[in-house]
CSV table of C-alpha atoms in Angstrom, one decimal:
chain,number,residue,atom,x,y,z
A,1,UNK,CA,-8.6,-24.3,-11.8
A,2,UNK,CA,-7.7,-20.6,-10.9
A,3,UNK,CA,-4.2,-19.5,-11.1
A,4,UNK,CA,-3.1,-18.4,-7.7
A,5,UNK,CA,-2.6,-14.6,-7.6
A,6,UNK,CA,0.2,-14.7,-5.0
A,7,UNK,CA,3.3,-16.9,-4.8
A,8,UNK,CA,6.0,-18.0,-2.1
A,9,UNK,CA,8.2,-18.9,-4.2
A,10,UNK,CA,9.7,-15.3,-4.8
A,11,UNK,CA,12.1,-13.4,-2.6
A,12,UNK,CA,10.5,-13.3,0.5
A,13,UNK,CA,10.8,-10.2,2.8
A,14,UNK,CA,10.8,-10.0,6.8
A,15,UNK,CA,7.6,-7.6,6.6
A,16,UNK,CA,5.6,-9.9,4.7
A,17,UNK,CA,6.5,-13.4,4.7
A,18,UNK,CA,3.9,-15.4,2.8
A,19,UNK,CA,4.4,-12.9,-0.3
A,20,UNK,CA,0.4,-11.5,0.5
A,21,UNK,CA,-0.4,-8.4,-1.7
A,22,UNK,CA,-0.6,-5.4,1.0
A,23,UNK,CA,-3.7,-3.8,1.2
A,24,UNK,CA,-3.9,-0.6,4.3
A,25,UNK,CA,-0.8,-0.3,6.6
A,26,UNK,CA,0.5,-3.0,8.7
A,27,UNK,CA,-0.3,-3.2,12.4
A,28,UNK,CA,1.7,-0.6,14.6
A,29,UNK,CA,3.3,-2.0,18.0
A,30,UNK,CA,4.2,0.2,20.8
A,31,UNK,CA,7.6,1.2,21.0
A,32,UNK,CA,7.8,-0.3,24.5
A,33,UNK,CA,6.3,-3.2,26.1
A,34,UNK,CA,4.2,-6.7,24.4
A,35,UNK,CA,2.1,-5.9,21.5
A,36,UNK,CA,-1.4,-5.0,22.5
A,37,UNK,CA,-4.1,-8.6,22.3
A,38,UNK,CA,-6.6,-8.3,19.6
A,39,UNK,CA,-9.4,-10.4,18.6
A,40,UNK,CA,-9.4,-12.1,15.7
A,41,UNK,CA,-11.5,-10.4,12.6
A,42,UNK,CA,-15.0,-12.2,12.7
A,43,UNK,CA,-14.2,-15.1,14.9
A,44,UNK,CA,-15.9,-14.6,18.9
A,45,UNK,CA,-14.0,-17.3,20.2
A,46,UNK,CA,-10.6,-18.9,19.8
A,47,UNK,CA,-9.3,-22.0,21.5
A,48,UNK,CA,-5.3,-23.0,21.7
A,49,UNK,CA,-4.0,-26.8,21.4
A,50,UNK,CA,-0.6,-26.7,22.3
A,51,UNK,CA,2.0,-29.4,24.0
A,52,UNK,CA,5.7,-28.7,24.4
A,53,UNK,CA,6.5,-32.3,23.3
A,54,UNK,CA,6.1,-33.2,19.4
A,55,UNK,CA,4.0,-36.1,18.0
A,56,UNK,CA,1.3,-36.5,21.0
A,57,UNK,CA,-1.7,-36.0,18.9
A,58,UNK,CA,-2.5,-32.3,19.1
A,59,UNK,CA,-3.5,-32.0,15.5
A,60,UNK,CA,-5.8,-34.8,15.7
A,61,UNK,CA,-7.4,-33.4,19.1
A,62,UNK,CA,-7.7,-30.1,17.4
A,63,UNK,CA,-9.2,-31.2,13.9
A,64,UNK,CA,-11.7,-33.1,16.5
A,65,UNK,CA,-12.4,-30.1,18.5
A,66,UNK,CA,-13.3,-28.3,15.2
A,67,UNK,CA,-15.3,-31.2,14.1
A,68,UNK,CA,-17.0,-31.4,17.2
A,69,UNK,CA,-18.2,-27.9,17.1
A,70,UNK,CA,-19.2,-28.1,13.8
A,71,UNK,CA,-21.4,-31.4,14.6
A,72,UNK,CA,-22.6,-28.8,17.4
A,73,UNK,CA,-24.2,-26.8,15.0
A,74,UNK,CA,-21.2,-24.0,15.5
A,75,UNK,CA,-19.5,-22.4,12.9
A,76,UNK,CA,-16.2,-23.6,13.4
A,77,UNK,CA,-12.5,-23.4,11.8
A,78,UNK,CA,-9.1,-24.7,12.5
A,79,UNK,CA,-5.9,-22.9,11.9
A,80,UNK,CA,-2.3,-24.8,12.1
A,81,UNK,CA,0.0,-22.4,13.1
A,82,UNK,CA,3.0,-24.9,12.6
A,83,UNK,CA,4.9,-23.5,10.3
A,84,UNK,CA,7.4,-25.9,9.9
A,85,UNK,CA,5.5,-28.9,9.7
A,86,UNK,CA,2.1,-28.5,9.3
A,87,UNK,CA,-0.3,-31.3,9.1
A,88,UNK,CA,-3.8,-29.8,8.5
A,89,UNK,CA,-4.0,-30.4,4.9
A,90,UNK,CA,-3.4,-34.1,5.6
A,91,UNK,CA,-5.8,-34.6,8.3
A,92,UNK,CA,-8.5,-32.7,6.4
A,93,UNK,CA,-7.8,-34.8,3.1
A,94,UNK,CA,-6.9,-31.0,1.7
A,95,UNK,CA,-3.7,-31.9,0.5
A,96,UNK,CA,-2.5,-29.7,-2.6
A,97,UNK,CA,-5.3,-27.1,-2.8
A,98,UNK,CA,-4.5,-24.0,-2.8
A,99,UNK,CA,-6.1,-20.9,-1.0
A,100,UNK,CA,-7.8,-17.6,-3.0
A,101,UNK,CA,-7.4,-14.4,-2.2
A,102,UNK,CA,-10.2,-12.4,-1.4
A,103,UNK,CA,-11.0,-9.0,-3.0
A,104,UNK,CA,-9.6,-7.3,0.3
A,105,UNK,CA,-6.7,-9.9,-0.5
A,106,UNK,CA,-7.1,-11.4,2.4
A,107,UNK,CA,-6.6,-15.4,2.6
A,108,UNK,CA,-9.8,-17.5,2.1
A,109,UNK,CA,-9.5,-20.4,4.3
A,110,UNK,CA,-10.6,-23.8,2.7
A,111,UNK,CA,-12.8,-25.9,3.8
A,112,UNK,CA,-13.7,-29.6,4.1
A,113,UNK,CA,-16.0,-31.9,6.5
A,114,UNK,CA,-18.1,-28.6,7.3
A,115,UNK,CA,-14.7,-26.5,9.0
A,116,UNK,CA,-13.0,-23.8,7.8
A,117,UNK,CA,-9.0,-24.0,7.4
A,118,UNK,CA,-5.5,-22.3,7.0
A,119,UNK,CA,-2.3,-23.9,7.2
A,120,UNK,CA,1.4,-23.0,5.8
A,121,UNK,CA,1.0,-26.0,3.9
A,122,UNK,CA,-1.6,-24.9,1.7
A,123,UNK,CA,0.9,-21.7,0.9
A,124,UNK,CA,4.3,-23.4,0.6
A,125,UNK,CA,5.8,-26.6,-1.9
A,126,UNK,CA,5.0,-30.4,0.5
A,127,UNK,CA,8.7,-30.7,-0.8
A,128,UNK,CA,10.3,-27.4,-0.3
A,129,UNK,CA,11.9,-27.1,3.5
A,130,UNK,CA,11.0,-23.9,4.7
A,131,UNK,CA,14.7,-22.3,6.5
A,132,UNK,CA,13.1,-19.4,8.5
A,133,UNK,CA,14.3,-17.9,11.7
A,134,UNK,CA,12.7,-15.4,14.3
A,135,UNK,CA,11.3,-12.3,12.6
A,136,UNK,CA,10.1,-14.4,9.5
A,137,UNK,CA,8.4,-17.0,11.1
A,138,UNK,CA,7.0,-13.6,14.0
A,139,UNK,CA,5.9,-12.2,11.0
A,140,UNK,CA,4.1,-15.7,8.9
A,141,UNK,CA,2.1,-16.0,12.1
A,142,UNK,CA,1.0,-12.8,12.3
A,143,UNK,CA,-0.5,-12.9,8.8
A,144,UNK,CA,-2.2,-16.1,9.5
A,145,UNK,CA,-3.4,-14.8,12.4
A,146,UNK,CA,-4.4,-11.4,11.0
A,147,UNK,CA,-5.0,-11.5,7.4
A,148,UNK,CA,-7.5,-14.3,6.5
A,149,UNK,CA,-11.2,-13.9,6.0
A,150,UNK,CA,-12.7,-16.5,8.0
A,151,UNK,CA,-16.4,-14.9,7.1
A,152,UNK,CA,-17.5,-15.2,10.7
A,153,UNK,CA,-16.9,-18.2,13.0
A,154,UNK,CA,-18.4,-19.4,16.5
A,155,UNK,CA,-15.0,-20.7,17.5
A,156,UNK,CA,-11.6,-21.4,15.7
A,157,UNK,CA,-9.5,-23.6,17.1
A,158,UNK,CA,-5.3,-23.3,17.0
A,159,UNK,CA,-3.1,-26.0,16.5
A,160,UNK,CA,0.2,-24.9,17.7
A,161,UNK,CA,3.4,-26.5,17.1
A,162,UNK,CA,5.5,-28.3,19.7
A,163,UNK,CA,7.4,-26.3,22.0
A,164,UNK,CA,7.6,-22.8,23.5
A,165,UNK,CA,9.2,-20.9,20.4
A,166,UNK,CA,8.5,-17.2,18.2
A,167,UNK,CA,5.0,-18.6,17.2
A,168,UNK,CA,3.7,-20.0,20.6
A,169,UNK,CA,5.1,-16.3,21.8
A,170,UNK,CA,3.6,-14.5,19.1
A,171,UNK,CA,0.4,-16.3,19.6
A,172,UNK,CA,0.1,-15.5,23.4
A,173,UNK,CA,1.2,-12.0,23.0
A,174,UNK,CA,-1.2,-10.9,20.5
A,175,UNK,CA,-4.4,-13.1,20.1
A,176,UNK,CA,-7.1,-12.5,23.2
A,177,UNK,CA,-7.4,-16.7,23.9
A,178,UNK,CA,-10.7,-18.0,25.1
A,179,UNK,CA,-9.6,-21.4,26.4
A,180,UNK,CA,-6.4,-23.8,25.6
């Protein structure tokens, strides 16, 4: 097996959470105002699965969404935005593998039963609790927004955590959604 080329296990800083190496300049905000909406790089349509109550079956109506499209004859991917408590790998039977990077070191999403995926638990120790607050959890959702190399999808579907918190915020602010 590979040796992963990044680890989370280091010092983490605020401007890049997930301990990715940098590669161009990080996106600029305006001074004033929300961040601009962007698309996601090489995905035409994204999809948001979201409750404000915990444990009502959002993961599994999102890893069926994905599968669905994918039975479709889309190219489809799911990404878990939960950074807390992410439960992709399990649903996906993806449990302990570990992303690459690509050679633009960008994240390259794993896949199983013919979807795409990225999850903070393929990044970060099943064991280790993950304490992160505002910016740092801002700033893990942007990079799993921004910097994985899906290799073009019909549709990507978001599980969101539970709630109204940073990541559902960062998520609405800077991602163009197609449906939710």
């Amino acid at each position: 097996m590979k040796q992963r080329l990044f680890s989370t296990a280091r010092l983490l800083q605020h401007e890049n959470p997930l301990g990715l190496p940098r590669s161009g300049s990080p996106p600029r905000f305006p001074t004033r105002g929300l961040p601009q909406q962007r698309k996601i790089l090489n995905v035409q349509k994204v999809i948001a699965v979201s409750s404000a109550k915990g444990g009502v079956g959002k993961s599994t109506v999102a890893v069926n969404l994905a599968l669905a499209f994918a039975r479709g004859g889309l190219r489809s991917g799911i990404l878990d935005t939960d950074i807390f408590g992410p439960s992709i790998p399990t649903l996906l039977n993806l449990e302990g593998e570990q992303p690459r990077l690509s050679e633009k070191n960008l994240l390259i999403p794993l896949s199983n039963y013919g979807i795409k995926s990225m999850s903070m638990g393929f990044l970060a120790d099943q064991e280790a609790p993950i304490v992160w607050r505002g910016l740092m959890v801002t700033k893990a959702v942007q990079q799993l927004l921004h910097d994985v190399e899906w290799g073009g999808l019909d549709v990507l579907v978001m599980d969101l955590p539970p709630g109204t918190g940073d990541t559902q915020l960062t998520i609405t602010q800077q991602v163009k959604l197609d449906g939710g």
